[in-house]
N, CA and C of each residue as an Amber inpcrd file, in Angstrom:
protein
   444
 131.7990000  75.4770000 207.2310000 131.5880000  76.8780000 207.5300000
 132.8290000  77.6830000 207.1260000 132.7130000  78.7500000 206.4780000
 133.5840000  80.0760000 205.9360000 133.8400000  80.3930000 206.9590000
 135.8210000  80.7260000 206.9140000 136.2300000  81.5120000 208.0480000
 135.7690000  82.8770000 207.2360000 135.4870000  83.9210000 208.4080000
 135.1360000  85.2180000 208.3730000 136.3460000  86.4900000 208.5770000
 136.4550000  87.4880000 207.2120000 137.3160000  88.2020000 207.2300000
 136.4470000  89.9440000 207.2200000 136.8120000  90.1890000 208.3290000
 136.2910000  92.0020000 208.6180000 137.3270000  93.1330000 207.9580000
 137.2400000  93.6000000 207.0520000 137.7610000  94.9540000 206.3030000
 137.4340000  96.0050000 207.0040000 137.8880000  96.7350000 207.6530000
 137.7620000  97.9730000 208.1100000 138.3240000  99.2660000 207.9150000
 138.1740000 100.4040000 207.3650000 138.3950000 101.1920000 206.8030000
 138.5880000 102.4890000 208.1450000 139.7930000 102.9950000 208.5720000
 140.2000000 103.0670000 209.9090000 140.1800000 104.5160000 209.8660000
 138.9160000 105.2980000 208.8100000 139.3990000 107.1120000 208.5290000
 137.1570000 106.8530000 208.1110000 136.9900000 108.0200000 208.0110000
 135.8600000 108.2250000 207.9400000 135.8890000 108.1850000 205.9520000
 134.2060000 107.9120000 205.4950000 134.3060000 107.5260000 204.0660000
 133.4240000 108.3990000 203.6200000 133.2330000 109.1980000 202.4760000
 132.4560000 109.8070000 202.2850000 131.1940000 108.6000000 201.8780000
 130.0530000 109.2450000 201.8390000 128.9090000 107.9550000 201.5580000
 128.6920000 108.3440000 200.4800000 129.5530000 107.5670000 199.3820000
 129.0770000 107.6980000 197.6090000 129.2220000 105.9720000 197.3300000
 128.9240000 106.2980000 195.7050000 129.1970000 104.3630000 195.4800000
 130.3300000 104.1620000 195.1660000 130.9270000 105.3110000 194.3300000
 132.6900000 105.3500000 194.1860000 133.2840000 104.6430000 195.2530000
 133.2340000 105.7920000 196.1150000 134.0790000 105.1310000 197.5930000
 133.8370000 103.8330000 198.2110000 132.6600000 103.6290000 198.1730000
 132.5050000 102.6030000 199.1200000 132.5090000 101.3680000 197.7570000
 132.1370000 100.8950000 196.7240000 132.5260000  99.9230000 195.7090000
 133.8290000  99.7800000 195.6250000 134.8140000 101.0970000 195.4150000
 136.1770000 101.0920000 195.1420000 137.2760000 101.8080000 196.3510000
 136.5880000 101.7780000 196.7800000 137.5120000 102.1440000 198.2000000
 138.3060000 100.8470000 198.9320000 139.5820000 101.3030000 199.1750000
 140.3100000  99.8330000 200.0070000 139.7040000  98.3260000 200.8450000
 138.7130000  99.0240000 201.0330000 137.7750000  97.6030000 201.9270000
 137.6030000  96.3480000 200.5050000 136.4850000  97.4070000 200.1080000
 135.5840000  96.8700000 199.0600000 136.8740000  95.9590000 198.0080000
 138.0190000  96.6060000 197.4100000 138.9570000  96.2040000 196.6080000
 139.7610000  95.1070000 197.0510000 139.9890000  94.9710000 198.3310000
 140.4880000  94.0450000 199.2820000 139.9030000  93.1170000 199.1940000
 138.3380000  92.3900000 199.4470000 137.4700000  92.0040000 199.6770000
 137.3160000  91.2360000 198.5470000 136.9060000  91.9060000 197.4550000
 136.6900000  91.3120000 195.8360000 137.9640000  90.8810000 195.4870000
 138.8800000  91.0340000 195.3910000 140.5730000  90.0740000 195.6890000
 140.4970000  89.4570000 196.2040000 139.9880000  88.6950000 197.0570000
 140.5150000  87.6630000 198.5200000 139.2430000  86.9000000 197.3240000
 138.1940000  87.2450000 197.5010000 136.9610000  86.2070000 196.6150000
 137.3800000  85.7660000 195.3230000 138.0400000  87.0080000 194.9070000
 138.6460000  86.2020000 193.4100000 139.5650000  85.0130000 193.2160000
 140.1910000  84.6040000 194.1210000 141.4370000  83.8900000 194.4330000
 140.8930000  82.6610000 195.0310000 139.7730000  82.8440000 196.3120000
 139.8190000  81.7280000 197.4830000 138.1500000  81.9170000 197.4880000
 137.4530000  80.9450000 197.8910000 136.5530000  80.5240000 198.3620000
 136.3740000  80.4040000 199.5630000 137.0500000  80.3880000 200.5960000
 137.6990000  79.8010000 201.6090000 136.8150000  80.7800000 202.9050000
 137.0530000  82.1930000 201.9500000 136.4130000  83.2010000 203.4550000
 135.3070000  84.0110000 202.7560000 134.2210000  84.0950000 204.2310000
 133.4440000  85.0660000 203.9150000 133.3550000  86.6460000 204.2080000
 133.4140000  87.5530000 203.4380000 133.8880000  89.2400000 203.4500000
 132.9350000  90.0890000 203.8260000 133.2560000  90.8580000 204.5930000
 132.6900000  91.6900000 204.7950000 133.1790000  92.9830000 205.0490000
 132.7900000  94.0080000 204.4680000 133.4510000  95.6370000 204.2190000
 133.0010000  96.7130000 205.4740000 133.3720000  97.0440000 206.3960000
 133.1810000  98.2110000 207.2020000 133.6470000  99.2600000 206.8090000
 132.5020000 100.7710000 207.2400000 133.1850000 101.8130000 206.8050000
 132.1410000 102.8040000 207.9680000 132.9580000 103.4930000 208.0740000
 132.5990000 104.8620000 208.9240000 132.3370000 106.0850000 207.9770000
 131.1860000 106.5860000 208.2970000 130.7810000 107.2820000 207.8820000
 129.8860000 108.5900000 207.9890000 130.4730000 109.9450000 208.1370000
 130.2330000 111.0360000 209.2880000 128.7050000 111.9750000 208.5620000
 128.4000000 110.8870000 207.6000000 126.4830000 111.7850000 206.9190000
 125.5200000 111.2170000 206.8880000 125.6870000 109.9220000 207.7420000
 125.1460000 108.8570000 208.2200000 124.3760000 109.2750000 209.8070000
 123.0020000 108.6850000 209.7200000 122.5230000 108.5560000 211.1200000
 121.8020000 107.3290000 211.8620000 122.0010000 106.4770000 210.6850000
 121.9010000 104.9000000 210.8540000 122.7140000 103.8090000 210.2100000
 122.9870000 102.9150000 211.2610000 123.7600000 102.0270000 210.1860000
 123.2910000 101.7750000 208.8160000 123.7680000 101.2560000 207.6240000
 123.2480000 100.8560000 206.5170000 123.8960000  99.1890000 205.9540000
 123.3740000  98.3900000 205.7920000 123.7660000  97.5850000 205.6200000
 123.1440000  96.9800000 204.1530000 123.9880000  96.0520000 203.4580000
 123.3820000  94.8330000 202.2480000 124.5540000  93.9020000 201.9410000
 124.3880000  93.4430000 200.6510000 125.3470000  92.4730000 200.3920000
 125.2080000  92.6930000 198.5650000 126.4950000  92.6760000 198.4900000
 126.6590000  93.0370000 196.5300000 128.1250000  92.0830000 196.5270000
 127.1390000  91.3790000 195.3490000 128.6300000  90.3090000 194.9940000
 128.8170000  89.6910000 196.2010000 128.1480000  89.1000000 196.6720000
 128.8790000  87.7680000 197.7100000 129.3100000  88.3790000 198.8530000
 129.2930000  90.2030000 199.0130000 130.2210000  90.6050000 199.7910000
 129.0330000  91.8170000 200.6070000 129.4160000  91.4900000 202.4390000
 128.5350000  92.1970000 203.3300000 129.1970000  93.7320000 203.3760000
 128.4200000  94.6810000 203.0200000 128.8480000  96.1250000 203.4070000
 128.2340000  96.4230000 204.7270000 128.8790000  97.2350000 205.3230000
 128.2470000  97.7820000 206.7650000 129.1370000  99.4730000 206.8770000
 128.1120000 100.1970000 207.2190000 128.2720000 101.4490000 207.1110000
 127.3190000 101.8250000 208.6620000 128.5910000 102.4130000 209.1500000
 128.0000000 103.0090000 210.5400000 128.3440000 104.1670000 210.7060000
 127.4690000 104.8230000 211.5150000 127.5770000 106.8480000 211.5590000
 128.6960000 106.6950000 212.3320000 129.6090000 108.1250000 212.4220000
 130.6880000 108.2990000 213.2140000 130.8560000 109.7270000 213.0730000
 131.6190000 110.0430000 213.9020000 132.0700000 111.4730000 214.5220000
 133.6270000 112.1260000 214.1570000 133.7460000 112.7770000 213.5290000
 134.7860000 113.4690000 213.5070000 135.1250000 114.3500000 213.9970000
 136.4980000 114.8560000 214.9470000 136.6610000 116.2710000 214.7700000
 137.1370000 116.8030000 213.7800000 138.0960000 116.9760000 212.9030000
 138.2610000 117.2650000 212.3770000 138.9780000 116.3080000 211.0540000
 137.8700000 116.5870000 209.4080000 138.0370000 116.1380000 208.7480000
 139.3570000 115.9130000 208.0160000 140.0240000 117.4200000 207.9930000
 141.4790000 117.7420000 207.4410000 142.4230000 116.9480000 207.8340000
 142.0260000 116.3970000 209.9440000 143.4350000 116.0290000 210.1900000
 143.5540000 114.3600000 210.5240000 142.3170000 114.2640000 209.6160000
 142.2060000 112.5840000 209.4280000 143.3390000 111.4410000 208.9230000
 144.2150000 113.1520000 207.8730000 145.3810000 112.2050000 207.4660000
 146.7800000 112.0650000 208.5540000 146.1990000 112.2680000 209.4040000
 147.5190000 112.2480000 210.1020000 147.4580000 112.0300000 211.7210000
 146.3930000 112.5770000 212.3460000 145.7840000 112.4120000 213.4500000
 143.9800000 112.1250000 213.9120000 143.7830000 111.5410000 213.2550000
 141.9770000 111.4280000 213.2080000 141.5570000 111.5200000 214.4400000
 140.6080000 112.0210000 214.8850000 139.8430000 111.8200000 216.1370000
 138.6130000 111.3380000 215.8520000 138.6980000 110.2420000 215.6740000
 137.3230000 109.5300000 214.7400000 136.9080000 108.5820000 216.3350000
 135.4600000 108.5970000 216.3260000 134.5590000 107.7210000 217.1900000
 133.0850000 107.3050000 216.7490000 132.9930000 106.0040000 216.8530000
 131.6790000 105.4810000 216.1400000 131.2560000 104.3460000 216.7880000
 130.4340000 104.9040000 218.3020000 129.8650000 103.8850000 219.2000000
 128.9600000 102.5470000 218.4140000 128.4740000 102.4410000 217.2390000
 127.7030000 101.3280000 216.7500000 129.0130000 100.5110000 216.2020000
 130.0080000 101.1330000 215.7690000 130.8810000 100.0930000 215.2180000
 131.2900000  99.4140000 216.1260000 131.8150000  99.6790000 217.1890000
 132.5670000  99.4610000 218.5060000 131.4590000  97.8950000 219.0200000
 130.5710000  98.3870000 219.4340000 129.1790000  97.7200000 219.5240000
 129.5500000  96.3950000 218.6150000 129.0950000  96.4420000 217.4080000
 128.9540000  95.6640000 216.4410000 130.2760000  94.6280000 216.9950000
 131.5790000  95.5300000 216.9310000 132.7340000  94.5730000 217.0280000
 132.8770000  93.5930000 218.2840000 132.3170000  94.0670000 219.0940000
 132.2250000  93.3840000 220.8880000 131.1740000  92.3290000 220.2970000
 130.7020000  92.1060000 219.4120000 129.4090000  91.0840000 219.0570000
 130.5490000  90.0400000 218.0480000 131.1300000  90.7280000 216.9430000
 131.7820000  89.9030000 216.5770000 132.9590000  89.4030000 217.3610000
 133.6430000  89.9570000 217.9800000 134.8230000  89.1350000 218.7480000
 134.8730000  88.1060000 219.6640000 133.3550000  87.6140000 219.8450000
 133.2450000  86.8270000 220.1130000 133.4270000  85.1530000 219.5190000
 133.3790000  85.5590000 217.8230000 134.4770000  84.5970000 217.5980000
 135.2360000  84.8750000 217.0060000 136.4280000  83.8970000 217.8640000
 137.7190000  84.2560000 218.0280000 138.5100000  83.6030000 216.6650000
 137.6900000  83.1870000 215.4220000 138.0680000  82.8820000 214.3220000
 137.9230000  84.0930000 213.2200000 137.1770000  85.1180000 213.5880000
 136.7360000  86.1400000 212.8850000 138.3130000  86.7040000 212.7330000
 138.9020000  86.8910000 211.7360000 139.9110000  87.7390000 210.9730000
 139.7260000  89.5160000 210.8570000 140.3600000  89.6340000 211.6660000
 139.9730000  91.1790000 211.4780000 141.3990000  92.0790000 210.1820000
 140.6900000  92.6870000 209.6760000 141.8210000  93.4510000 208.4510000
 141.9200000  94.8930000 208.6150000 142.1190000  95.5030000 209.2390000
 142.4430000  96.6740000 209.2740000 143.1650000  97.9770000 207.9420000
 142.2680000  98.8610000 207.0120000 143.2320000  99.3750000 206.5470000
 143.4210000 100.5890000 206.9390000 144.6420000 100.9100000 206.8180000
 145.1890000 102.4280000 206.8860000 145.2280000 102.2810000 208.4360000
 146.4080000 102.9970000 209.2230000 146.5900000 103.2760000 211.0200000
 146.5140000 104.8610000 211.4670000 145.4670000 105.5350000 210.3080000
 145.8330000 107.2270000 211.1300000 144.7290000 107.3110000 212.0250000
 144.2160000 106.7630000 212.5620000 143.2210000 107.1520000 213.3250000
 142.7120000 106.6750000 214.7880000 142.6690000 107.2720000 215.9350000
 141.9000000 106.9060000 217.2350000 141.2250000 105.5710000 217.4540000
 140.3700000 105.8700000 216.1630000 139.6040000 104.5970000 216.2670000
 140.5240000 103.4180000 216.5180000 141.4370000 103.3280000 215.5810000
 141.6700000 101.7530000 215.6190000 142.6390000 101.3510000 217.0450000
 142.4940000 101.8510000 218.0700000 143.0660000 102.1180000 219.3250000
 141.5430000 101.2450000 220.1040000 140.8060000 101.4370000 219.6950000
 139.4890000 101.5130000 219.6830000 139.0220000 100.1860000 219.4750000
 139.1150000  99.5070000 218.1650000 138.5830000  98.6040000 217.2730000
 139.6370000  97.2590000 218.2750000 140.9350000  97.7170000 218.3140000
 142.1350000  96.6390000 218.5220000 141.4990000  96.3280000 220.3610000
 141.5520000  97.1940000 221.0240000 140.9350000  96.9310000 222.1790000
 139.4810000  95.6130000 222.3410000 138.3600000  96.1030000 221.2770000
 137.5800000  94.9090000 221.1280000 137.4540000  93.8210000 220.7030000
 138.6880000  93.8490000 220.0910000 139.0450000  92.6560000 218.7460000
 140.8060000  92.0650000 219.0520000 140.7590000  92.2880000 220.6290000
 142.0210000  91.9240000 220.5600000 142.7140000  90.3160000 220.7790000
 141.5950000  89.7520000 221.1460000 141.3670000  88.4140000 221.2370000
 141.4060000  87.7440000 219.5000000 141.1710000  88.5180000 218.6490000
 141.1650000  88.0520000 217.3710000 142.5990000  87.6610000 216.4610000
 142.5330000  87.1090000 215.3940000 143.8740000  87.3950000 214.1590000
 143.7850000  88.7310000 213.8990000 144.5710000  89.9430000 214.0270000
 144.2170000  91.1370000 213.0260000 145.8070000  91.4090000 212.3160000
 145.0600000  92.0440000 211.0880000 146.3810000  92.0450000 210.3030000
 146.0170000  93.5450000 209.5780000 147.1300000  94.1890000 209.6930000
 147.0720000  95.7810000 209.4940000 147.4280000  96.5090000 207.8050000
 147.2790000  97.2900000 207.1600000 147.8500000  97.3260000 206.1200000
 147.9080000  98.9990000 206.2160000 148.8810000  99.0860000 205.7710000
 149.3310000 100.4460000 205.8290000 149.3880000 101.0340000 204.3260000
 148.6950000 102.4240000 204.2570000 149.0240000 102.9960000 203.0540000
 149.6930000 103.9590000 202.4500000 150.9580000 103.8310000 203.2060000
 151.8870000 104.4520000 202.6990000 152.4310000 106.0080000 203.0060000
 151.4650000 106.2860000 204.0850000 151.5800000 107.3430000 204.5080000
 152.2230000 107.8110000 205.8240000 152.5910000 108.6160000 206.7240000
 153.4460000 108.8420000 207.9130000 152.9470000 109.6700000 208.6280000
 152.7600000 109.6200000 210.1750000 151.8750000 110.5030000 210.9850000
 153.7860000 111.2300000 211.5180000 153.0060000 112.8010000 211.2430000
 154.3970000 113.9060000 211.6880000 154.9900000 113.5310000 213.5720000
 156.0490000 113.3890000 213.7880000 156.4480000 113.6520000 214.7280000
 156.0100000 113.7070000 215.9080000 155.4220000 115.2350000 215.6990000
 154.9050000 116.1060000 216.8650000 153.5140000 115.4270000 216.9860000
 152.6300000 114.7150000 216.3320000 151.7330000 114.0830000 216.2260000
 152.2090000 112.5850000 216.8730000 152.9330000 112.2960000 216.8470000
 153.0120000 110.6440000 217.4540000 153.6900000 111.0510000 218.9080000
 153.8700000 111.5450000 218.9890000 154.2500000 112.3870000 220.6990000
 152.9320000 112.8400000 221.2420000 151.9340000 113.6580000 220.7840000
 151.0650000 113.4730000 221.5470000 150.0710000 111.7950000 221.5810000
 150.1060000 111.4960000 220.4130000 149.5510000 110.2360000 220.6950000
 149.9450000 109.3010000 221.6690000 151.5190000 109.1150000 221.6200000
 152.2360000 108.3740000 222.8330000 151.8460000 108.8220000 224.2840000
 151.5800000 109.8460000 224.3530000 151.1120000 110.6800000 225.5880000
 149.9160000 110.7190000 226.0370000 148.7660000 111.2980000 225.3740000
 147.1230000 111.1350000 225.5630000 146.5760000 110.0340000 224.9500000
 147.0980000 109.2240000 224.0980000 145.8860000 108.3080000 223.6210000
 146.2270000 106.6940000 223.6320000 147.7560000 106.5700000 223.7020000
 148.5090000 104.7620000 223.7760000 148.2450000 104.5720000 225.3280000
 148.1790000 105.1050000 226.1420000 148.6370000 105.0370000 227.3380000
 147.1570000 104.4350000 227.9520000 145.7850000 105.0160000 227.4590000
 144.2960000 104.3430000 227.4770000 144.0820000 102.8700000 226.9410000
């Protein structure tokens, strides 16, 4: 049996094929297969034009696309207030095994406050893209949202 690796995409995605084929999950995913045999992939993505999950499999590799909520799209790069009760769901189903690899990309967002809470029993390994949440933004986070 394939250990299992979860890609999660930690900002809301627009729902095109661009994004979601070539977006960080998906690129992650088709790398790890190119190299190893070893694990089986699967791509999560949030997605705020969505009103049902969507799911298939292209190339060996599981996509999962679940509706989610934004407040505001603009301040996704830096403070997201992203929530997406089916993902959450989904993840309390997978964390149950505790071999499931969780991959996290990008850290601007609520959610993954969220995701790490259900999956904390798991391996997760974070990847950052290079970007920096302002100051005055990680002060309120330290304040209203680490402290939950």
């Amino acid at each position: 049996m394939k250990k299992k690796v979860i890609h999660i995409l930690c900002h809301t995605a627009p729902f095109t094929k661009e994004h979601i084929d070539y977006g960080w999950p998906a690129v992650t995913a088709r790398n790890i297969a190119k190299y190893s045999s070893e694990y089986e992939q699967e791509c999560f993505n949030t997605v705020t034009t969505i009103k049902n999950e969507k799911e298939w499999v292209q190339d060996g590799i599981k996509y999962h696309l679940f509706p989610a909520w934004t407040l505001n799209k603009g301040l996704e790069s830096f403070l997201g207030v992203i929530f997406s009760p089916s993902l959450i769901r989904h993840l309390n189903e997978i964390a149950k095994d505790r071999k499931t690899i969780i991959h996290i990309q990008g850290e601007r967002s609520i959610l993954i406050w969220q995701i790490i809470q259900q999956v904390k029993n798991n391996s997760i390994y974070m990847q950052l893209h290079g970007y920096r949440t302002p100051d005055f933004l990680l002060l309120f986070e330290k304040l209203f949202i680490t402290p939950f």
